[in-house]
């Protein structure tokens, strides 16, 4: 069976991506860090639409946890193949740089950037030997434009964008594609502390996006039809920044 691993699949954009990729016939590996209840909800929703899902909790920022969990999964699923990886799990810890604490910098870099390296490297070998793979990295408008108060987050997401473009060229000969999706403001737990009424006045389409809209784009990039798109960063931001 072909599987898709979605990091941070318990809530928000990741949950919508799990549901979308399940519709394409992939078994879904729902990663999360602590919110088991939300992850179980995602699993139930997938099963209700006829799909197959497993929970695979680990901290994406913990290299040892990434390696041991994925190695165990592969050993117990010798005939299965993780064909799609969506590096989605992410956190914000906003502060002006002058006030930013060391751990606010390093936690955001480890969770949003280092995770891309550790998880992707672990899954690449199988993708290269199977001569198929889809790697989709959820970045941000913040990584393209830079946003004040987010030097940590902007730097992490910009780092993933650079990694996306470099890796795409390394693995293209084996039909593995690597792309990034850069959302603007999307209605999830991550943005619930923001002043939506003020912010939406800056967005040409006049509203926050929905997780399902991001998931539809990820679903397309994961599909066979998207096999000639690689190394791209595709914005989905209601016209906020192009
Ligand atoms: P949410 O805060 O709604 O969900 C975050 C998800 O990531 C949860 O599933 C959470 O798991 C998981 N997670 C967080 N830290 C870890 C970790 N260390 N290890 C494993 N899983 C972890 O976020 P969104 O859905 O809004 O964001 C998803 C991605 O999209 C992020 O990369 C974010 O940066 C990006 N993005 C979001 C935008 C937005 O406006 N919402 C805009 C641009 C980019 P648990 O449930 O266990 O806590």
PDB file of C-alpha atoms and ligand atoms in Angstrom:
ATOM      1  CA  UNK A   1       0.000   0.000   0.000  1.00  0.00           C
ATOM      2  CA  UNK A   2       1.118   3.545  -0.704  1.00  0.00           C
ATOM      3  CA  UNK A   3       1.064   5.893   2.274  1.00  0.00           C
ATOM      4  CA  UNK A   4       1.185   9.647   2.780  1.00  0.00           C
ATOM      5  CA  UNK A   5       2.824  10.996   5.939  1.00  0.00           C
ATOM      6  CA  UNK A   6       1.377  14.332   7.017  1.00  0.00           C
ATOM      7  CA  UNK A   7       3.235  15.974   9.894  1.00  0.00           C
ATOM      8  CA  UNK A   8       0.929  17.974  12.145  1.00  0.00           C
ATOM      9  CA  UNK A   9      -2.043  16.090  10.715  1.00  0.00           C
ATOM     10  CA  UNK A  10      -4.186  16.390  13.830  1.00  0.00           C
ATOM     11  CA  UNK A  11      -5.472  19.914  13.263  1.00  0.00           C
ATOM     12  CA  UNK A  12      -5.805  22.832  10.851  1.00  0.00           C
ATOM     13  CA  UNK A  13      -4.187  22.618   7.422  1.00  0.00           C
ATOM     14  CA  UNK A  14      -2.658  19.200   8.171  1.00  0.00           C
ATOM     15  CA  UNK A  15      -6.033  17.666   8.998  1.00  0.00           C
ATOM     16  CA  UNK A  16      -7.536  18.971   5.736  1.00  0.00           C
ATOM     17  CA  UNK A  17      -4.521  17.593   3.825  1.00  0.00           C
ATOM     18  CA  UNK A  18      -5.011  14.156   5.443  1.00  0.00           C
ATOM     19  CA  UNK A  19      -8.632  14.073   4.273  1.00  0.00           C
ATOM     20  CA  UNK A  20      -7.713  15.216   0.756  1.00  0.00           C
ATOM     21  CA  UNK A  21      -4.898  12.681   0.277  1.00  0.00           C
ATOM     22  CA  UNK A  22      -7.082   9.910   1.649  1.00  0.00           C
ATOM     23  CA  UNK A  23      -9.565  10.636  -1.167  1.00  0.00           C
ATOM     24  CA  UNK A  24      -6.702   9.949  -3.619  1.00  0.00           C
ATOM     25  CA  UNK A  25      -6.371   6.434  -2.171  1.00  0.00           C
ATOM     26  CA  UNK A  26      -3.332   6.874   0.055  1.00  0.00           C
ATOM     27  CA  UNK A  27      -3.175   5.312   3.490  1.00  0.00           C
ATOM     28  CA  UNK A  28      -2.635   8.245   5.814  1.00  0.00           C
ATOM     29  CA  UNK A  29      -0.037   8.480   8.580  1.00  0.00           C
ATOM     30  CA  UNK A  30      -1.270  11.194  10.922  1.00  0.00           C
ATOM     31  CA  UNK A  31       1.624  12.710  12.843  1.00  0.00           C
ATOM     32  CA  UNK A  32       1.074  15.002  15.847  1.00  0.00           C
ATOM     33  CA  UNK A  33       2.928  15.885  19.031  1.00  0.00           C
ATOM     34  CA  UNK A  34       0.477  15.955  21.931  1.00  0.00           C
ATOM     35  CA  UNK A  35      -3.135  16.332  20.860  1.00  0.00           C
ATOM     36  CA  UNK A  36      -4.163  12.683  20.625  1.00  0.00           C
ATOM     37  CA  UNK A  37      -7.845  13.540  20.788  1.00  0.00           C
ATOM     38  CA  UNK A  38      -7.634  15.754  17.677  1.00  0.00           C
ATOM     39  CA  UNK A  39      -5.538  13.123  15.863  1.00  0.00           C
ATOM     40  CA  UNK A  40      -8.166  10.458  16.660  1.00  0.00           C
ATOM     41  CA  UNK A  41     -10.826  12.815  15.234  1.00  0.00           C
ATOM     42  CA  UNK A  42      -8.850  13.117  11.985  1.00  0.00           C
ATOM     43  CA  UNK A  43      -8.537   9.321  11.828  1.00  0.00           C
ATOM     44  CA  UNK A  44     -12.286   8.862  12.364  1.00  0.00           C
ATOM     45  CA  UNK A  45     -13.090  11.407   9.632  1.00  0.00           C
ATOM     46  CA  UNK A  46     -10.800   9.547   7.209  1.00  0.00           C
ATOM     47  CA  UNK A  47     -12.407   6.211   8.055  1.00  0.00           C
ATOM     48  CA  UNK A  48     -15.894   7.710   7.643  1.00  0.00           C
ATOM     49  CA  UNK A  49     -14.997   8.607   4.054  1.00  0.00           C
ATOM     50  CA  UNK A  50     -13.745   5.060   3.447  1.00  0.00           C
ATOM     51  CA  UNK A  51     -10.023   5.604   3.946  1.00  0.00           C
ATOM     52  CA  UNK A  52      -7.286   4.017   6.033  1.00  0.00           C
ATOM     53  CA  UNK A  53      -5.263   5.911   8.646  1.00  0.00           C
ATOM     54  CA  UNK A  54      -2.764   5.331  11.446  1.00  0.00           C
ATOM     55  CA  UNK A  55      -1.566   7.653  14.188  1.00  0.00           C
ATOM     56  CA  UNK A  56       2.201   8.188  14.274  1.00  0.00           C
ATOM     57  CA  UNK A  57       3.027  10.623  17.071  1.00  0.00           C
ATOM     58  CA  UNK A  58       6.518  12.099  17.355  1.00  0.00           C
ATOM     59  CA  UNK A  59       8.120  15.479  17.884  1.00  0.00           C
ATOM     60  CA  UNK A  60       9.273  16.623  14.446  1.00  0.00           C
ATOM     61  CA  UNK A  61      11.973  18.699  16.147  1.00  0.00           C
ATOM     62  CA  UNK A  62      13.534  15.599  17.749  1.00  0.00           C
ATOM     63  CA  UNK A  63      15.888  13.905  15.308  1.00  0.00           C
ATOM     64  CA  UNK A  64      16.120  10.700  17.387  1.00  0.00           C
ATOM     65  CA  UNK A  65      12.337  10.405  17.686  1.00  0.00           C
ATOM     66  CA  UNK A  66      11.951  10.942  13.924  1.00  0.00           C
ATOM     67  CA  UNK A  67      14.513   8.229  13.113  1.00  0.00           C
ATOM     68  CA  UNK A  68      13.320   5.637  15.603  1.00  0.00           C
ATOM     69  CA  UNK A  69       9.595   6.073  14.890  1.00  0.00           C
ATOM     70  CA  UNK A  70       9.969   5.951  11.113  1.00  0.00           C
ATOM     71  CA  UNK A  71      12.429   3.034  11.275  1.00  0.00           C
ATOM     72  CA  UNK A  72      10.010   1.045  13.441  1.00  0.00           C
ATOM     73  CA  UNK A  73       7.133   1.851  11.073  1.00  0.00           C
ATOM     74  CA  UNK A  74       9.144   0.650   8.070  1.00  0.00           C
ATOM     75  CA  UNK A  75      10.199  -2.555   9.839  1.00  0.00           C
ATOM     76  CA  UNK A  76       6.575  -3.371  10.679  1.00  0.00           C
ATOM     77  CA  UNK A  77       5.322  -2.462   7.167  1.00  0.00           C
ATOM     78  CA  UNK A  78       7.875  -4.180   4.871  1.00  0.00           C
ATOM     79  CA  UNK A  79       5.518  -4.194   1.861  1.00  0.00           C
ATOM     80  CA  UNK A  80       4.317  -0.603   2.216  1.00  0.00           C
ATOM     81  CA  UNK A  81       5.852   2.604   0.896  1.00  0.00           C
ATOM     82  CA  UNK A  82       5.572   6.203   2.041  1.00  0.00           C
ATOM     83  CA  UNK A  83       5.167   7.850  -1.373  1.00  0.00           C
ATOM     84  CA  UNK A  84       4.013  11.287  -0.219  1.00  0.00           C
ATOM     85  CA  UNK A  85       5.505  13.426   2.531  1.00  0.00           C
ATOM     86  CA  UNK A  86       3.815  16.655   3.580  1.00  0.00           C
ATOM     87  CA  UNK A  87       6.093  18.600   5.930  1.00  0.00           C
ATOM     88  CA  UNK A  88       3.324  20.628   7.558  1.00  0.00           C
ATOM     89  CA  UNK A  89       3.888  20.697  11.341  1.00  0.00           C
ATOM     90  CA  UNK A  90       4.912  24.166  12.454  1.00  0.00           C
ATOM     91  CA  UNK A  91       4.838  26.656  15.282  1.00  0.00           C
ATOM     92  CA  UNK A  92       5.038  30.434  15.734  1.00  0.00           C
ATOM     93  CA  UNK A  93       6.747  32.199  18.641  1.00  0.00           C
ATOM     94  CA  UNK A  94       6.507  35.835  17.625  1.00  0.00           C
ATOM     95  CA  UNK A  95       8.628  38.578  19.200  1.00  0.00           C
ATOM     96  CA  UNK A  96      10.583  41.547  17.954  1.00  0.00           C
ATOM     97  CA  UNK A  97      14.175  40.411  17.538  1.00  0.00           C
ATOM     98  CA  UNK A  98      15.414  42.824  20.189  1.00  0.00           C
ATOM     99  CA  UNK A  99      13.277  40.966  22.743  1.00  0.00           C
ATOM    100  CA  UNK A 100      13.511  37.449  21.293  1.00  0.00           C
ATOM    101  CA  UNK A 101      14.733  34.752  23.685  1.00  0.00           C
ATOM    102  CA  UNK A 102      17.210  32.066  22.590  1.00  0.00           C
ATOM    103  CA  UNK A 103      14.610  29.332  22.946  1.00  0.00           C
ATOM    104  CA  UNK A 104      12.041  31.287  20.888  1.00  0.00           C
ATOM    105  CA  UNK A 105      14.574  31.343  18.077  1.00  0.00           C
ATOM    106  CA  UNK A 106      15.773  27.749  18.398  1.00  0.00           C
ATOM    107  CA  UNK A 107      12.370  26.112  18.963  1.00  0.00           C
ATOM    108  CA  UNK A 108      10.972  27.698  15.825  1.00  0.00           C
ATOM    109  CA  UNK A 109      14.058  26.810  13.755  1.00  0.00           C
ATOM    110  CA  UNK A 110      14.081  23.208  15.033  1.00  0.00           C
ATOM    111  CA  UNK A 111      10.350  22.633  14.528  1.00  0.00           C
ATOM    112  CA  UNK A 112       9.924  24.398  11.183  1.00  0.00           C
ATOM    113  CA  UNK A 113      13.326  23.964   9.489  1.00  0.00           C
ATOM    114  CA  UNK A 114      15.380  21.142  11.051  1.00  0.00           C
ATOM    115  CA  UNK A 115      12.330  18.854  10.809  1.00  0.00           C
ATOM    116  CA  UNK A 116      12.335  19.275   7.025  1.00  0.00           C
ATOM    117  CA  UNK A 117      15.892  17.885   6.908  1.00  0.00           C
ATOM    118  CA  UNK A 118      15.488  14.994   9.339  1.00  0.00           C
ATOM    119  CA  UNK A 119      12.133  13.651   8.119  1.00  0.00           C
ATOM    120  CA  UNK A 120      12.782  14.144   4.419  1.00  0.00           C
ATOM    121  CA  UNK A 121      16.223  12.511   4.557  1.00  0.00           C
ATOM    122  CA  UNK A 122      14.750   9.480   6.349  1.00  0.00           C
ATOM    123  CA  UNK A 123      12.119   8.906   3.620  1.00  0.00           C
ATOM    124  CA  UNK A 124      14.163   9.810   0.532  1.00  0.00           C
ATOM    125  CA  UNK A 125      15.970   6.486   0.093  1.00  0.00           C
ATOM    126  CA  UNK A 126      12.724   4.568  -0.433  1.00  0.00           C
ATOM    127  CA  UNK A 127      11.373   7.233  -2.796  1.00  0.00           C
ATOM    128  CA  UNK A 128      14.558   7.161  -4.866  1.00  0.00           C
ATOM    129  CA  UNK A 129      14.585   3.368  -5.110  1.00  0.00           C
ATOM    130  CA  UNK A 130      10.867   3.271  -5.973  1.00  0.00           C
ATOM    131  CA  UNK A 131      11.431   6.018  -8.556  1.00  0.00           C
ATOM    132  CA  UNK A 132       8.424   7.954  -7.307  1.00  0.00           C
ATOM    133  CA  UNK A 133       7.870  10.476  -4.553  1.00  0.00           C
ATOM    134  CA  UNK A 134       6.059  13.662  -3.739  1.00  0.00           C
ATOM    135  CA  UNK A 135       7.474  15.993  -1.094  1.00  0.00           C
ATOM    136  CA  UNK A 136       5.367  19.035  -0.285  1.00  0.00           C
ATOM    137  CA  UNK A 137       6.593  21.575   2.242  1.00  0.00           C
ATOM    138  CA  UNK A 138       4.144  23.979   3.860  1.00  0.00           C
ATOM    139  CA  UNK A 139       6.002  27.271   4.146  1.00  0.00           C
ATOM    140  CA  UNK A 140       4.502  30.743   4.485  1.00  0.00           C
ATOM    141  CA  UNK A 141       4.145  34.198   3.041  1.00  0.00           C
ATOM    142  CA  UNK A 142       6.363  35.100   6.008  1.00  0.00           C
ATOM    143  CA  UNK A 143       9.216  33.136   4.421  1.00  0.00           C
ATOM    144  CA  UNK A 144       8.835  34.945   1.094  1.00  0.00           C
ATOM    145  CA  UNK A 145       8.204  38.522   2.202  1.00  0.00           C
ATOM    146  CA  UNK A 146       9.500  38.515   5.787  1.00  0.00           C
ATOM    147  CA  UNK A 147       7.140  39.735   8.499  1.00  0.00           C
ATOM    148  CA  UNK A 148       8.165  41.964  11.428  1.00  0.00           C
ATOM    149  CA  UNK A 149       7.934  40.116  14.733  1.00  0.00           C
ATOM    150  CA  UNK A 150       8.701  36.835  12.983  1.00  0.00           C
ATOM    151  CA  UNK A 151      12.446  36.837  12.264  1.00  0.00           C
ATOM    152  CA  UNK A 152      12.627  33.278  13.628  1.00  0.00           C
ATOM    153  CA  UNK A 153       9.621  32.030  11.633  1.00  0.00           C
ATOM    154  CA  UNK A 154      10.511  33.961   8.447  1.00  0.00           C
ATOM    155  CA  UNK A 155      14.073  32.606   8.597  1.00  0.00           C
ATOM    156  CA  UNK A 156      12.865  29.022   9.125  1.00  0.00           C
ATOM    157  CA  UNK A 157      10.340  29.156   6.285  1.00  0.00           C
ATOM    158  CA  UNK A 158      12.828  30.873   3.935  1.00  0.00           C
ATOM    159  CA  UNK A 159      15.276  28.090   4.808  1.00  0.00           C
ATOM    160  CA  UNK A 160      12.754  25.446   3.794  1.00  0.00           C
ATOM    161  CA  UNK A 161      12.145  27.316   0.522  1.00  0.00           C
ATOM    162  CA  UNK A 162      15.886  27.169  -0.273  1.00  0.00           C
ATOM    163  CA  UNK A 163      16.008  23.496   0.673  1.00  0.00           C
ATOM    164  CA  UNK A 164      12.987  22.776  -1.533  1.00  0.00           C
ATOM    165  CA  UNK A 165      14.647  24.293  -4.587  1.00  0.00           C
ATOM    166  CA  UNK A 166      17.988  22.535  -4.008  1.00  0.00           C
ATOM    167  CA  UNK A 167      16.538  19.108  -3.223  1.00  0.00           C
ATOM    168  CA  UNK A 168      14.174  19.277  -6.212  1.00  0.00           C
ATOM    169  CA  UNK A 169      17.217  19.338  -8.504  1.00  0.00           C
ATOM    170  CA  UNK A 170      18.965  16.512  -6.636  1.00  0.00           C
ATOM    171  CA  UNK A 171      16.100  14.021  -6.884  1.00  0.00           C
ATOM    172  CA  UNK A 172      14.358  14.920 -10.145  1.00  0.00           C
ATOM    173  CA  UNK A 173      16.190  12.184 -12.132  1.00  0.00           C
ATOM    174  CA  UNK A 174      14.376   9.589  -9.964  1.00  0.00           C
ATOM    175  CA  UNK A 175      10.930  11.176 -10.545  1.00  0.00           C
ATOM    176  CA  UNK A 176      10.684  12.547  -7.037  1.00  0.00           C
ATOM    177  CA  UNK A 177       9.208  16.054  -6.994  1.00  0.00           C
ATOM    178  CA  UNK A 178       9.730  18.621  -4.229  1.00  0.00           C
ATOM    179  CA  UNK A 179       7.543  21.704  -3.958  1.00  0.00           C
ATOM    180  CA  UNK A 180       6.501  24.281  -1.377  1.00  0.00           C
ATOM    181  CA  UNK A 181       3.102  25.796  -0.685  1.00  0.00           C
ATOM    182  CA  UNK A 182       3.128  29.277   0.864  1.00  0.00           C
ATOM    183  CA  UNK A 183      -0.179  30.183   2.546  1.00  0.00           C
ATOM    184  CA  UNK A 184      -1.147  33.671   3.643  1.00  0.00           C
ATOM    185  CA  UNK A 185      -3.646  33.903   6.510  1.00  0.00           C
ATOM    186  CA  UNK A 186      -5.578  30.652   6.921  1.00  0.00           C
ATOM    187  CA  UNK A 187      -8.353  30.119   9.462  1.00  0.00           C
ATOM    188  CA  UNK A 188      -6.807  27.643  11.955  1.00  0.00           C
ATOM    189  CA  UNK A 189      -5.759  27.532  15.609  1.00  0.00           C
ATOM    190  CA  UNK A 190      -2.466  29.168  14.589  1.00  0.00           C
ATOM    191  CA  UNK A 191      -4.222  32.393  13.571  1.00  0.00           C
ATOM    192  CA  UNK A 192      -6.968  32.495  16.173  1.00  0.00           C
ATOM    193  CA  UNK A 193      -5.087  35.109  18.268  1.00  0.00           C
ATOM    194  CA  UNK A 194      -4.937  37.468  15.256  1.00  0.00           C
ATOM    195  CA  UNK A 195      -7.326  40.347  14.559  1.00  0.00           C
ATOM    196  CA  UNK A 196      -9.072  38.885  11.507  1.00  0.00           C
ATOM    197  CA  UNK A 197     -11.352  41.902  10.944  1.00  0.00           C
ATOM    198  CA  UNK A 198      -8.406  44.287  10.631  1.00  0.00           C
ATOM    199  CA  UNK A 199      -6.161  41.920   8.691  1.00  0.00           C
ATOM    200  CA  UNK A 200      -8.757  40.913   6.126  1.00  0.00           C
ATOM    201  CA  UNK A 201      -9.000  44.526   4.928  1.00  0.00           C
ATOM    202  CA  UNK A 202      -5.443  44.111   3.556  1.00  0.00           C
ATOM    203  CA  UNK A 203      -6.328  40.952   1.630  1.00  0.00           C
ATOM    204  CA  UNK A 204      -7.621  41.608  -1.912  1.00  0.00           C
ATOM    205  CA  UNK A 205     -10.041  38.663  -1.655  1.00  0.00           C
ATOM    206  CA  UNK A 206     -11.285  40.115   1.644  1.00  0.00           C
ATOM    207  CA  UNK A 207     -11.092  37.027   3.856  1.00  0.00           C
ATOM    208  CA  UNK A 208      -8.822  34.432   5.472  1.00  0.00           C
ATOM    209  CA  UNK A 209      -8.352  31.213   3.506  1.00  0.00           C
ATOM    210  CA  UNK A 210      -9.750  27.844   4.515  1.00  0.00           C
ATOM    211  CA  UNK A 211      -7.595  24.792   5.320  1.00  0.00           C
ATOM    212  CA  UNK A 212      -9.494  22.873   2.611  1.00  0.00           C
ATOM    213  CA  UNK A 213      -8.346  25.402  -0.005  1.00  0.00           C
ATOM    214  CA  UNK A 214      -4.702  24.766   0.913  1.00  0.00           C
ATOM    215  CA  UNK A 215      -5.371  21.018   0.977  1.00  0.00           C
ATOM    216  CA  UNK A 216      -6.753  21.096  -2.575  1.00  0.00           C
ATOM    217  CA  UNK A 217      -3.472  22.599  -3.810  1.00  0.00           C
ATOM    218  CA  UNK A 218      -1.408  20.068  -1.861  1.00  0.00           C
ATOM    219  CA  UNK A 219      -3.598  17.308  -3.291  1.00  0.00           C
ATOM    220  CA  UNK A 220      -2.878  18.477  -6.821  1.00  0.00           C
ATOM    221  CA  UNK A 221       0.876  18.635  -6.198  1.00  0.00           C
ATOM    222  CA  UNK A 222       0.721  15.082  -4.826  1.00  0.00           C
ATOM    223  CA  UNK A 223      -1.134  13.761  -7.859  1.00  0.00           C
ATOM    224  CA  UNK A 224       0.304  12.004 -10.910  1.00  0.00           C
ATOM    225  CA  UNK A 225      -0.795  14.979 -13.051  1.00  0.00           C
ATOM    226  CA  UNK A 226       1.646  17.270 -11.227  1.00  0.00           C
ATOM    227  CA  UNK A 227       4.667  15.174 -12.228  1.00  0.00           C
ATOM    228  CA  UNK A 228       6.274  17.992 -14.239  1.00  0.00           C
ATOM    229  CA  UNK A 229       6.110  20.594 -11.429  1.00  0.00           C
ATOM    230  CA  UNK A 230       9.140  20.638  -9.143  1.00  0.00           C
ATOM    231  CA  UNK A 231      11.198  23.170  -7.202  1.00  0.00           C
ATOM    232  CA  UNK A 232       8.253  25.574  -7.131  1.00  0.00           C
ATOM    233  CA  UNK A 233       6.869  27.736  -4.338  1.00  0.00           C
ATOM    234  CA  UNK A 234       3.153  28.262  -4.890  1.00  0.00           C
ATOM    235  CA  UNK A 235       1.435  31.044  -2.955  1.00  0.00           C
ATOM    236  CA  UNK A 236      -2.135  30.745  -1.717  1.00  0.00           C
ATOM    237  CA  UNK A 237      -2.907  34.027  -0.017  1.00  0.00           C
ATOM    238  CA  UNK A 238      -5.987  35.730  -1.503  1.00  0.00           C
ATOM    239  CA  UNK A 239      -3.789  38.115  -3.475  1.00  0.00           C
ATOM    240  CA  UNK A 240      -2.038  39.526  -0.398  1.00  0.00           C
ATOM    241  CA  UNK A 241       1.456  39.181  -1.857  1.00  0.00           C
ATOM    242  CA  UNK A 242       2.545  38.008  -5.282  1.00  0.00           C
TER     243      UNK A 242
HETATM  244  P1  LIG B   1      -2.106  24.565  13.761  1.00  0.00           P
HETATM  245  O1  LIG B   1      -1.486  25.316  14.908  1.00  0.00           O
HETATM  246  O2  LIG B   1      -3.566  24.633  13.540  1.00  0.00           O
HETATM  247  O3  LIG B   1      -1.676  23.013  13.862  1.00  0.00           O
HETATM  248  C1  LIG B   1      -0.326  22.700  14.086  1.00  0.00           C
HETATM  249  C2  LIG B   1      -0.133  21.227  13.862  1.00  0.00           C
HETATM  250  O4  LIG B   1       1.258  20.929  13.991  1.00  0.00           O
HETATM  251  C3  LIG B   1      -0.841  20.368  14.904  1.00  0.00           C
HETATM  252  O5  LIG B   1      -1.246  19.184  14.264  1.00  0.00           O
HETATM  253  C4  LIG B   1       0.270  20.083  15.923  1.00  0.00           C
HETATM  254  O6  LIG B   1       0.080  18.869  16.657  1.00  0.00           O
HETATM  255  C5  LIG B   1       1.456  19.947  14.993  1.00  0.00           C
HETATM  256  N1  LIG B   1       2.742  20.180  15.647  1.00  0.00           N
HETATM  257  C6  LIG B   1       3.211  21.322  16.197  1.00  0.00           C
HETATM  258  N2  LIG B   1       4.445  21.138  16.674  1.00  0.00           N
HETATM  259  C7  LIG B   1       4.779  19.840  16.421  1.00  0.00           C
HETATM  260  C8  LIG B   1       5.920  19.045  16.668  1.00  0.00           C
HETATM  261  N3  LIG B   1       7.005  19.541  17.292  1.00  0.00           N
HETATM  262  N4  LIG B   1       5.909  17.757  16.257  1.00  0.00           N
HETATM  263  C9  LIG B   1       4.815  17.228  15.643  1.00  0.00           C
HETATM  264  N5  LIG B   1       3.705  17.944  15.361  1.00  0.00           N
HETATM  265  C10 LIG B   1       3.688  19.232  15.757  1.00  0.00           C
HETATM  266  O7  LIG B   1      -1.295  25.051  12.477  1.00  0.00           O
HETATM  267  P2  LIG B   1      -1.792  25.357  10.969  1.00  0.00           P
HETATM  268  O8  LIG B   1      -2.617  24.246  10.481  1.00  0.00           O
HETATM  269  O9  LIG B   1      -2.294  26.736  10.917  1.00  0.00           O
HETATM  270  O10 LIG B   1      -0.363  25.369  10.237  1.00  0.00           O
HETATM  271  C11 LIG B   1       0.132  24.269   9.514  1.00  0.00           C
HETATM  272  C12 LIG B   1       1.369  24.727   8.757  1.00  0.00           C
HETATM  273  O11 LIG B   1       1.010  25.795   7.881  1.00  0.00           O
HETATM  274  C13 LIG B   1       2.497  25.249   9.638  1.00  0.00           C
HETATM  275  O12 LIG B   1       3.753  24.849   9.113  1.00  0.00           O
HETATM  276  C14 LIG B   1       2.356  26.751   9.535  1.00  0.00           C
HETATM  277  O13 LIG B   1       3.572  27.402   9.774  1.00  0.00           O
HETATM  278  C15 LIG B   1       1.880  26.892   8.103  1.00  0.00           C
HETATM  279  N6  LIG B   1       1.181  28.126   7.822  1.00  0.00           N
HETATM  280  C16 LIG B   1      -0.016  28.423   8.452  1.00  0.00           C
HETATM  281  C17 LIG B   1      -0.655  29.600   8.166  1.00  0.00           C
HETATM  282  C18 LIG B   1      -1.955  29.988   8.789  1.00  0.00           C
HETATM  283  O14 LIG B   1      -2.400  31.129   8.557  1.00  0.00           O
HETATM  284  N7  LIG B   1      -2.619  29.130   9.562  1.00  0.00           N
HETATM  285  C19 LIG B   1      -0.089  30.574   7.216  1.00  0.00           C
HETATM  286  C20 LIG B   1       1.149  30.151   6.626  1.00  0.00           C
HETATM  287  C21 LIG B   1       1.743  28.979   6.925  1.00  0.00           C
HETATM  288  P3  LIG B   1      -0.815  18.814  18.026  1.00  0.00           P
HETATM  289  O15 LIG B   1      -2.252  18.837  17.582  1.00  0.00           O
HETATM  290  O16 LIG B   1      -0.407  17.530  18.673  1.00  0.00           O
HETATM  291  O17 LIG B   1      -0.452  20.036  18.817  1.00  0.00           O
END
